[in-house]
Tab-separated table of C-alpha atoms in Angstrom:
chain	number	residue	atom	x	y	z
A	9	UNK	CA	17.283	17.184	-12.692
A	10	UNK	CA	13.902	16.794	-10.753
A	11	UNK	CA	11.955	13.470	-10.872
A	12	UNK	CA	8.507	13.147	-9.433
A	13	UNK	CA	7.752	9.349	-8.661
A	14	UNK	CA	3.861	8.472	-8.567
A	15	UNK	CA	3.434	4.803	-7.481
A	16	UNK	CA	0.516	2.581	-7.770
A	17	UNK	CA	1.028	1.448	-4.425
A	18	UNK	CA	3.193	2.663	-1.463
A	19	UNK	CA	3.523	2.598	2.305
A	20	UNK	CA	0.746	3.191	4.252
A	21	UNK	CA	-0.110	3.055	8.114
A	22	UNK	CA	-1.869	-0.295	7.415
A	23	UNK	CA	0.848	-1.711	5.205
A	24	UNK	CA	4.061	-0.114	6.104
A	25	UNK	CA	6.002	-2.573	3.896
A	26	UNK	CA	4.268	-1.795	0.342
A	27	UNK	CA	6.149	-0.423	-2.277
A	28	UNK	CA	9.755	-0.242	-0.774
A	29	UNK	CA	11.100	-0.722	-4.480
A	30	UNK	CA	9.854	2.846	-5.354
A	31	UNK	CA	11.563	4.257	-2.014
A	32	UNK	CA	14.823	2.364	-3.039
A	33	UNK	CA	14.681	3.680	-6.702
A	34	UNK	CA	14.010	7.269	-5.436
A	35	UNK	CA	16.774	7.054	-2.870
A	36	UNK	CA	19.200	5.614	-5.280
A	37	UNK	CA	18.626	8.626	-7.536
A	38	UNK	CA	19.249	11.076	-4.806
A	39	UNK	CA	22.346	9.487	-3.897
A	40	UNK	CA	23.441	10.006	-7.614
A	41	UNK	CA	22.717	13.861	-7.418
A	42	UNK	CA	18.883	13.568	-8.735
A	43	UNK	CA	16.346	15.869	-7.153
A	44	UNK	CA	13.746	12.942	-6.540
A	45	UNK	CA	10.340	12.945	-4.849
A	46	UNK	CA	7.128	11.010	-4.338
A	47	UNK	CA	3.525	11.755	-4.289
A	48	UNK	CA	0.961	9.243	-3.290
A	49	UNK	CA	-2.671	8.854	-2.570
A	50	UNK	CA	-3.170	6.322	0.269
A	51	UNK	CA	-5.667	3.781	-0.193
A	52	UNK	CA	-6.471	2.262	3.372
A	53	UNK	CA	-8.621	-0.572	3.443
A	54	UNK	CA	-12.287	0.623	4.171
A	55	UNK	CA	-12.791	-2.402	6.486
A	56	UNK	CA	-10.757	-0.409	8.898
A	57	UNK	CA	-12.991	2.611	8.659
A	58	UNK	CA	-14.243	3.874	11.918
A	59	UNK	CA	-14.629	7.597	13.284
A	60	UNK	CA	-11.162	7.455	15.116
A	61	UNK	CA	-9.516	6.704	11.672
A	62	UNK	CA	-11.443	9.589	9.963
A	63	UNK	CA	-9.666	12.022	12.163
A	64	UNK	CA	-6.242	10.936	10.831
A	65	UNK	CA	-7.288	9.997	7.189
A	66	UNK	CA	-9.910	12.347	5.668
A	67	UNK	CA	-8.193	12.918	2.247
A	68	UNK	CA	-5.858	15.661	3.559
A	69	UNK	CA	-2.644	16.305	2.028
A	70	UNK	CA	0.531	16.126	4.233
A	71	UNK	CA	4.317	17.179	2.938
A	72	UNK	CA	7.329	15.917	4.778
A	73	UNK	CA	10.651	14.344	4.268
A	74	UNK	CA	10.724	10.588	4.887
A	75	UNK	CA	14.327	9.637	5.289
A	76	UNK	CA	15.484	12.730	3.367
A	77	UNK	CA	13.035	11.714	0.681
A	78	UNK	CA	10.248	14.581	-0.196
A	79	UNK	CA	6.848	13.162	0.141
A	80	UNK	CA	3.482	14.310	-0.468
A	81	UNK	CA	0.711	12.311	0.652
A	82	UNK	CA	-3.075	12.409	0.445
A	83	UNK	CA	-4.469	10.407	3.347
A	84	UNK	CA	-7.158	8.495	1.736
A	85	UNK	CA	-9.392	5.278	1.626
A	86	UNK	CA	-9.690	2.776	-1.125
A	87	UNK	CA	-13.552	3.239	-1.819
A	88	UNK	CA	-14.176	0.920	-4.931
A	89	UNK	CA	-10.352	0.674	-5.367
A	90	UNK	CA	-10.610	-2.469	-7.315
A	91	UNK	CA	-12.896	-1.213	-9.959
A	92	UNK	CA	-11.943	0.790	-13.211
A	93	UNK	CA	-14.055	3.811	-12.160
A	94	UNK	CA	-12.633	3.732	-8.620
A	95	UNK	CA	-9.087	3.614	-10.073
A	96	UNK	CA	-9.811	6.485	-12.410
A	97	UNK	CA	-11.126	8.521	-9.557
A	98	UNK	CA	-7.990	7.787	-7.268
A	99	UNK	CA	-6.067	8.907	-10.577
A	100	UNK	CA	-7.712	12.348	-10.515
A	101	UNK	CA	-6.927	12.652	-6.700
A	102	UNK	CA	-3.438	11.709	-7.711
A	103	UNK	CA	-3.491	14.621	-10.216
A	104	UNK	CA	-4.519	16.992	-7.508
A	105	UNK	CA	-1.928	15.892	-5.311
A	106	UNK	CA	0.674	16.745	-8.033
A	107	UNK	CA	-0.517	20.152	-7.936
A	108	UNK	CA	0.141	20.228	-3.997
A	109	UNK	CA	3.636	18.612	-4.702
A	110	UNK	CA	4.627	21.287	-7.183
A	111	UNK	CA	3.334	23.796	-4.767
A	112	UNK	CA	5.776	22.815	-2.322
A	113	UNK	CA	8.779	21.352	-4.084
A	114	UNK	CA	8.519	22.765	-7.635
A	115	UNK	CA	7.626	21.556	-10.956
A	116	UNK	CA	9.602	18.525	-12.052
A	117	UNK	CA	11.593	17.971	-15.093
A	118	UNK	CA	9.902	14.569	-15.746
A	119	UNK	CA	7.372	12.233	-14.084
A	120	UNK	CA	8.121	8.548	-13.214
A	121	UNK	CA	4.921	6.485	-12.845
A	122	UNK	CA	5.182	3.001	-11.266
A	123	UNK	CA	2.856	0.509	-13.006
A	124	UNK	CA	0.541	1.549	-16.030
A	125	UNK	CA	-2.462	0.628	-13.862
A	126	UNK	CA	-2.694	2.940	-12.383
A	127	UNK	CA	0.328	5.248	-11.115
A	128	UNK	CA	1.530	5.105	-14.799
A	129	UNK	CA	-1.913	6.654	-15.872
A	130	UNK	CA	-1.622	9.235	-13.169
A	131	UNK	CA	1.811	10.106	-14.444
A	132	UNK	CA	0.213	10.351	-17.786
A	133	UNK	CA	-2.523	13.030	-16.503
A	134	UNK	CA	0.027	15.147	-14.887
A	135	UNK	CA	2.366	14.937	-18.062
A	136	UNK	CA	-0.544	16.507	-19.978
A	137	UNK	CA	-1.204	19.171	-17.025
A	138	UNK	CA	2.455	20.162	-16.490
A	139	UNK	CA	3.852	19.760	-19.898
A	140	UNK	CA	6.649	17.391	-18.802
A	141	UNK	CA	7.242	14.133	-20.128
A	142	UNK	CA	6.720	10.889	-18.032
A	143	UNK	CA	8.423	7.505	-18.034
A	144	UNK	CA	6.609	4.429	-16.664
A	145	UNK	CA	8.112	1.351	-14.859
A	146	UNK	CA	5.851	-1.712	-14.937
A	147	UNK	CA	6.063	-3.924	-12.020
A	148	UNK	CA	2.420	-5.394	-11.847
A	149	UNK	CA	1.861	-9.295	-12.130
A	150	UNK	CA	-1.586	-8.669	-14.190
A	151	UNK	CA	0.582	-7.303	-17.007
A	152	UNK	CA	2.831	-10.407	-16.824
A	153	UNK	CA	-0.020	-12.838	-16.889
A	154	UNK	CA	-1.965	-10.600	-19.128
A	155	UNK	CA	-5.093	-11.342	-17.247
A	156	UNK	CA	-6.553	-7.958	-18.058
A	157	UNK	CA	-10.255	-7.028	-19.179
A	158	UNK	CA	-10.617	-5.409	-22.476
A	159	UNK	CA	-10.791	-1.734	-21.087
A	160	UNK	CA	-7.715	-2.284	-18.751
A	161	UNK	CA	-5.849	-3.459	-21.520
A	162	UNK	CA	-6.690	-0.282	-23.499
A	163	UNK	CA	-5.774	2.114	-20.620
A	164	UNK	CA	-2.322	0.171	-20.131
A	165	UNK	CA	-1.757	0.529	-23.870
A	166	UNK	CA	-2.435	3.894	-23.976
A	167	UNK	CA	0.157	4.736	-21.075
A	168	UNK	CA	2.790	2.773	-22.887
A	169	UNK	CA	2.114	4.428	-26.310
A	170	UNK	CA	2.240	8.116	-24.826
A	171	UNK	CA	5.345	7.578	-22.463
A	172	UNK	CA	8.505	8.912	-23.227
A	173	UNK	CA	10.064	5.683	-22.027
A	174	UNK	CA	8.808	2.380	-20.951
A	175	UNK	CA	10.820	0.179	-18.597
A	176	UNK	CA	9.971	-3.594	-17.509
A	177	UNK	CA	11.859	-5.007	-14.452
A	178	UNK	CA	12.447	-8.213	-15.916
A	179	UNK	CA	12.757	-9.790	-19.387
A	180	UNK	CA	9.652	-11.903	-18.996
A	181	UNK	CA	7.729	-8.824	-18.054
A	182	UNK	CA	9.126	-6.951	-21.090
A	183	UNK	CA	7.299	-9.666	-23.207
A	184	UNK	CA	4.203	-8.931	-21.679
A	185	UNK	CA	4.514	-5.262	-21.758
A	186	UNK	CA	5.240	-5.114	-25.566
A	187	UNK	CA	2.430	-7.429	-26.258
A	188	UNK	CA	-0.062	-5.459	-24.547
A	189	UNK	CA	1.191	-1.854	-26.125
A	190	UNK	CA	1.012	-4.035	-29.618
A	191	UNK	CA	4.449	-3.194	-30.426
A	192	UNK	CA	7.972	-3.467	-28.774
A	193	UNK	CA	8.256	-0.408	-26.622
A	194	UNK	CA	10.047	-1.668	-23.319
A	195	UNK	CA	13.611	-1.888	-22.126
A	196	UNK	CA	14.794	-3.755	-19.091
A	197	UNK	CA	15.771	-2.135	-15.786
A	198	UNK	CA	15.736	-4.104	-12.762
A	199	UNK	CA	14.802	-2.980	-9.351
A	200	UNK	CA	17.409	-1.889	-6.946
A	201	UNK	CA	18.739	-2.824	-3.413
A	202	UNK	CA	20.131	-0.649	-0.725
A	203	UNK	CA	23.478	-2.666	-0.213
A	204	UNK	CA	24.094	-0.308	2.744
A	205	UNK	CA	21.254	-1.230	4.542
A	206	UNK	CA	21.033	-5.076	4.046
A	207	UNK	CA	24.259	-5.958	4.903
A	208	UNK	CA	26.398	-9.206	5.905
A	209	UNK	CA	25.703	-9.901	9.694
A	210	UNK	CA	28.676	-9.825	12.003
A	211	UNK	CA	28.608	-13.431	12.192
A	212	UNK	CA	26.194	-16.395	11.205
A	213	UNK	CA	26.356	-19.272	13.817
A	214	UNK	CA	26.870	-22.535	12.565
A	215	UNK	CA	25.236	-23.904	15.262
A	216	UNK	CA	21.489	-24.624	15.925
A	217	UNK	CA	19.022	-24.979	13.563
A	218	UNK	CA	19.407	-24.162	9.683
A	219	UNK	CA	16.488	-21.491	9.117
A	220	UNK	CA	14.648	-21.214	5.875
A	221	UNK	CA	12.844	-18.179	5.857
A	222	UNK	CA	9.874	-16.657	3.325
A	223	UNK	CA	8.856	-13.163	3.370
A	224	UNK	CA	5.750	-12.354	1.332
A	225	UNK	CA	2.119	-11.453	1.608
A	226	UNK	CA	0.192	-14.754	2.594
A	227	UNK	CA	-1.939	-15.346	-0.429
A	228	UNK	CA	-2.712	-18.059	-2.866
A	229	UNK	CA	-0.359	-17.314	-5.518
A	230	UNK	CA	2.705	-17.114	-3.386
A	231	UNK	CA	2.274	-20.788	-2.928
A	232	UNK	CA	3.678	-21.144	0.842
A	233	UNK	CA	1.598	-24.330	0.994
A	234	UNK	CA	4.133	-25.848	-1.213
A	235	UNK	CA	7.071	-24.506	1.059
A	236	UNK	CA	5.113	-26.249	4.219
A	237	UNK	CA	4.676	-29.591	2.351
A	238	UNK	CA	8.352	-29.638	1.231
A	239	UNK	CA	9.732	-28.694	4.752
A	240	UNK	CA	7.473	-30.904	6.627
A	241	UNK	CA	9.239	-33.976	4.469
A	242	UNK	CA	12.735	-32.576	4.704
A	243	UNK	CA	12.444	-31.995	8.455
A	244	UNK	CA	11.514	-35.468	9.077
A	245	UNK	CA	15.165	-36.145	7.692
A	246	UNK	CA	16.872	-33.186	8.839
A	247	UNK	CA	15.077	-32.321	12.305
A	248	UNK	CA	17.725	-29.393	12.940
A	249	UNK	CA	15.946	-27.105	10.473
A	250	UNK	CA	13.126	-24.663	10.920
A	251	UNK	CA	10.993	-22.729	8.780
A	252	UNK	CA	10.053	-18.985	9.484
A	253	UNK	CA	7.316	-17.356	7.607
A	254	UNK	CA	6.903	-13.642	7.623
A	255	UNK	CA	3.969	-11.478	6.382
A	256	UNK	CA	0.014	-11.273	6.797
A	257	UNK	CA	-2.804	-12.205	4.380
A	258	UNK	CA	-5.965	-13.821	3.705
A	259	UNK	CA	-4.275	-17.503	3.573
A	260	UNK	CA	-2.653	-17.039	7.080
A	261	UNK	CA	-5.290	-19.199	8.880
A	262	UNK	CA	-5.192	-21.993	6.306
A	263	UNK	CA	-1.411	-21.932	6.407
A	264	UNK	CA	-1.105	-22.144	10.226
A	265	UNK	CA	-3.610	-25.080	10.272
A	266	UNK	CA	-1.643	-26.787	7.448
A	267	UNK	CA	1.783	-26.193	9.455
A	268	UNK	CA	0.026	-27.708	12.547
A	269	UNK	CA	-1.000	-30.866	10.752
A	270	UNK	CA	2.192	-31.728	9.115
A	271	UNK	CA	4.982	-30.397	11.197
A	272	UNK	CA	6.151	-30.794	14.992
A	273	UNK	CA	5.404	-27.688	17.220
A	274	UNK	CA	8.164	-25.156	16.882
A	275	UNK	CA	9.519	-26.061	13.753
A	276	UNK	CA	7.370	-23.613	11.805
A	277	UNK	CA	7.139	-19.950	13.007
A	278	UNK	CA	4.669	-17.272	11.452
A	279	UNK	CA	5.946	-13.849	12.536
A	280	UNK	CA	3.318	-11.759	11.226
A	281	UNK	CA	3.945	-8.533	9.133
A	282	UNK	CA	7.251	-7.193	9.472
A	283	UNK	CA	8.679	-3.806	8.900
A	284	UNK	CA	11.946	-3.180	6.909
A	285	UNK	CA	14.485	-3.483	9.848
A	286	UNK	CA	12.723	-6.686	11.091
A	287	UNK	CA	12.958	-8.428	7.591
A	288	UNK	CA	16.666	-7.376	7.690
A	289	UNK	CA	17.141	-8.897	11.046
A	290	UNK	CA	15.540	-12.390	9.997
A	291	UNK	CA	17.487	-12.206	6.970
A	292	UNK	CA	20.742	-12.354	8.849
A	293	UNK	CA	19.475	-15.120	11.104
A	294	UNK	CA	18.357	-17.064	8.247
A	295	UNK	CA	20.511	-19.545	6.139
A	296	UNK	CA	18.407	-19.334	3.093
A	297	UNK	CA	15.239	-17.473	1.598
A	298	UNK	CA	12.695	-19.318	-0.662
A	299	UNK	CA	9.986	-17.575	-2.975
A	300	UNK	CA	7.768	-19.978	-4.585
A	301	UNK	CA	5.352	-17.630	-6.332
A	302	UNK	CA	3.364	-18.721	-9.357
A	303	UNK	CA	3.949	-15.304	-10.765
A	304	UNK	CA	6.640	-12.904	-9.850
A	305	UNK	CA	7.590	-9.993	-11.907
A	306	UNK	CA	10.947	-9.415	-10.213
A	307	UNK	CA	11.132	-10.653	-6.641
A	308	UNK	CA	12.723	-7.715	-4.595
A	309	UNK	CA	12.929	-9.912	-1.335
A	310	UNK	CA	15.582	-12.177	-3.326
A	311	UNK	CA	17.945	-9.160	-3.842
A	312	UNK	CA	17.598	-8.042	-0.443
A	313	UNK	CA	18.114	-11.745	0.849
A	314	UNK	CA	21.271	-11.964	-1.320
A	315	UNK	CA	22.479	-8.718	-0.059
A	316	UNK	CA	22.642	-10.246	3.405
A	317	UNK	CA	24.885	-13.022	2.118
A	318	UNK	CA	22.294	-15.969	2.051
A	319	UNK	CA	21.388	-18.111	-0.942
A	320	UNK	CA	17.929	-18.122	-2.416
A	321	UNK	CA	15.498	-20.783	-3.715
A	322	UNK	CA	12.908	-19.545	-6.326
A	323	UNK	CA	10.451	-20.697	-9.139
A	324	UNK	CA	10.890	-19.792	-12.626
A	325	UNK	CA	7.937	-17.529	-12.231
A	326	UNK	CA	9.092	-14.672	-14.417
A	327	UNK	CA	11.323	-12.001	-12.746
A	328	UNK	CA	13.404	-14.621	-10.571
A	329	UNK	CA	15.194	-15.808	-13.815
A	330	UNK	CA	16.830	-12.531	-14.126
A	331	UNK	CA	17.914	-12.618	-10.556
A	332	UNK	CA	18.893	-16.116	-9.333
A	333	UNK	CA	22.429	-17.611	-10.547
A	334	UNK	CA	24.158	-20.758	-9.761
A	335	UNK	CA	26.543	-18.689	-7.235
A	336	UNK	CA	23.506	-17.318	-5.812
A	337	UNK	CA	20.880	-19.847	-5.376
A	338	UNK	CA	18.732	-22.368	-7.120
A	339	UNK	CA	15.709	-22.141	-9.462
A	340	UNK	CA	12.856	-24.532	-9.809
A	341	UNK	CA	9.829	-25.177	-11.675
A	342	UNK	CA	6.348	-23.587	-10.343
A	343	UNK	CA	4.212	-25.887	-8.450
A	344	UNK	CA	6.545	-28.676	-7.946
A	345	UNK	CA	6.949	-29.526	-4.194
A	346	UNK	CA	9.452	-32.387	-4.934
A	347	UNK	CA	11.946	-29.803	-6.773
A	348	UNK	CA	11.509	-27.810	-3.844
A	349	UNK	CA	12.119	-30.310	-1.135
A	350	UNK	CA	15.088	-31.212	-3.144
A	351	UNK	CA	16.520	-27.712	-3.530
A	352	UNK	CA	16.161	-27.103	0.231
A	353	UNK	CA	18.325	-30.468	0.762
A	354	UNK	CA	20.919	-29.173	-1.547
A	355	UNK	CA	21.120	-25.650	0.111
A	356	UNK	CA	21.631	-27.701	3.226
A	357	UNK	CA	24.344	-29.903	1.642
A	358	UNK	CA	26.126	-27.096	-0.296
A	359	UNK	CA	28.164	-24.006	0.867
A	360	UNK	CA	27.184	-20.651	-0.976
A	361	UNK	CA	29.912	-18.104	-0.114
A	362	UNK	CA	28.162	-15.114	1.545
A	363	UNK	CA	30.517	-12.773	0.400
A	364	UNK	CA	30.153	-13.919	-3.472
A	365	UNK	CA	26.239	-13.923	-2.887
A	366	UNK	CA	26.352	-10.516	-1.460
A	367	UNK	CA	28.600	-9.185	-4.106
A	368	UNK	CA	26.541	-10.420	-7.144
A	369	UNK	CA	23.328	-8.579	-5.593
A	370	UNK	CA	25.304	-5.295	-5.125
A	371	UNK	CA	27.277	-5.585	-8.582
A	372	UNK	CA	23.885	-6.195	-10.515
A	373	UNK	CA	21.285	-4.312	-8.491
A	374	UNK	CA	23.074	-2.007	-6.192
A	375	UNK	CA	21.739	1.787	-6.072
A	376	UNK	CA	24.789	3.123	-8.303
A	377	UNK	CA	24.167	0.629	-10.904
A	378	UNK	CA	20.481	1.070	-11.214
A	379	UNK	CA	20.580	4.637	-10.710
A	380	UNK	CA	22.834	5.174	-13.661
A	381	UNK	CA	20.776	3.137	-16.084
A	382	UNK	CA	17.771	5.216	-14.906
A	383	UNK	CA	19.734	8.534	-15.599
A	384	UNK	CA	20.581	7.364	-18.976
A	385	UNK	CA	16.864	6.978	-19.892
A	386	UNK	CA	16.253	10.549	-18.110
A	387	UNK	CA	18.920	11.993	-20.268
A	388	UNK	CA	17.867	10.633	-23.284
A	389	UNK	CA	14.325	11.678	-22.891
A	390	UNK	CA	15.027	15.332	-21.720
A	391	UNK	CA	17.883	15.770	-24.483
A	392	UNK	CA	15.334	14.491	-27.160
A	393	UNK	CA	12.728	17.202	-25.885
A	394	UNK	CA	15.279	19.922	-25.734
A	395	UNK	CA	15.977	19.019	-29.567
A	396	UNK	CA	12.576	19.274	-30.211
A	397	UNK	CA	11.865	22.659	-28.763
A	398	UNK	CA	15.216	24.031	-30.495
């Protein structure tokens, strides 16, 4: 079976950490014997545009194997990327890129779009052109919150209604997908984690500061201000603690200023953006991970942290309710700094067994588990198609 993945967002030179969940799905499928590949039109920020960058990114196509994953890229720019016309133009470029992918790797048996807006829409266009069915997995927080314009709702609904199968990565997201589609269409298959990469460290020292780790984009809805405020109060009582914040974003300056105002020097560290191996290293050094989003469709960072054996604290923001269990961490309400402080204090007091935490992640979200669920969807869809042809 040959499956082509079309992500709505994916790694690019300016944001190498984006879309790792798509890569992990494709790699999980390859380990299960599926011929999986990826095609993606990069949308580098136009604020970075200059003559030198134009040499390396001028909408040319490149085929390569990235970690043994066949990948076709168009080295593009995000011109009008946040508008519907700009997104439709991107989908047409994706359609052209699929032609390039087919010329190198052959025609896929089916196409798997990620997020209706707009990888799913591109998958629908490619499906019509190639005469192959498509599946869409929804990941988008705009669907979860249903904060969509009327036109965007129509486009998303069209993608869902024409798909051979619709997948949501959490039960909360399924409810919203069904609402946008106007009828029940979605089934739930979670994101996956590479348990052979995110592993237990050789040893975690019991000495030194207890490190709380936050890994996310530094943007408003991630509510890192809550983390800093809760940590500042906890640190007064438990000075042998520190907070590490990994990521970048438009809130970085404001968050640094808040940490400087509320916490002693050296107790809060901002690492800036990290690549995958650096995230793993910090998870191996940390003792707990904190994710305090107002909205979260799943929370891949949770299962990555759990796979390294550390407990997690997360808000009831959608996806985390499917991920966090009493044996792996704590759930708190959104926008509740007091509850967050109490949860951080409880994680300090309570011993979570790293092997139990890791086993929970692998048992529920490991590559073989999610690959088997996806293969069942693909088999069902292709078998139905063969019966129609017969």
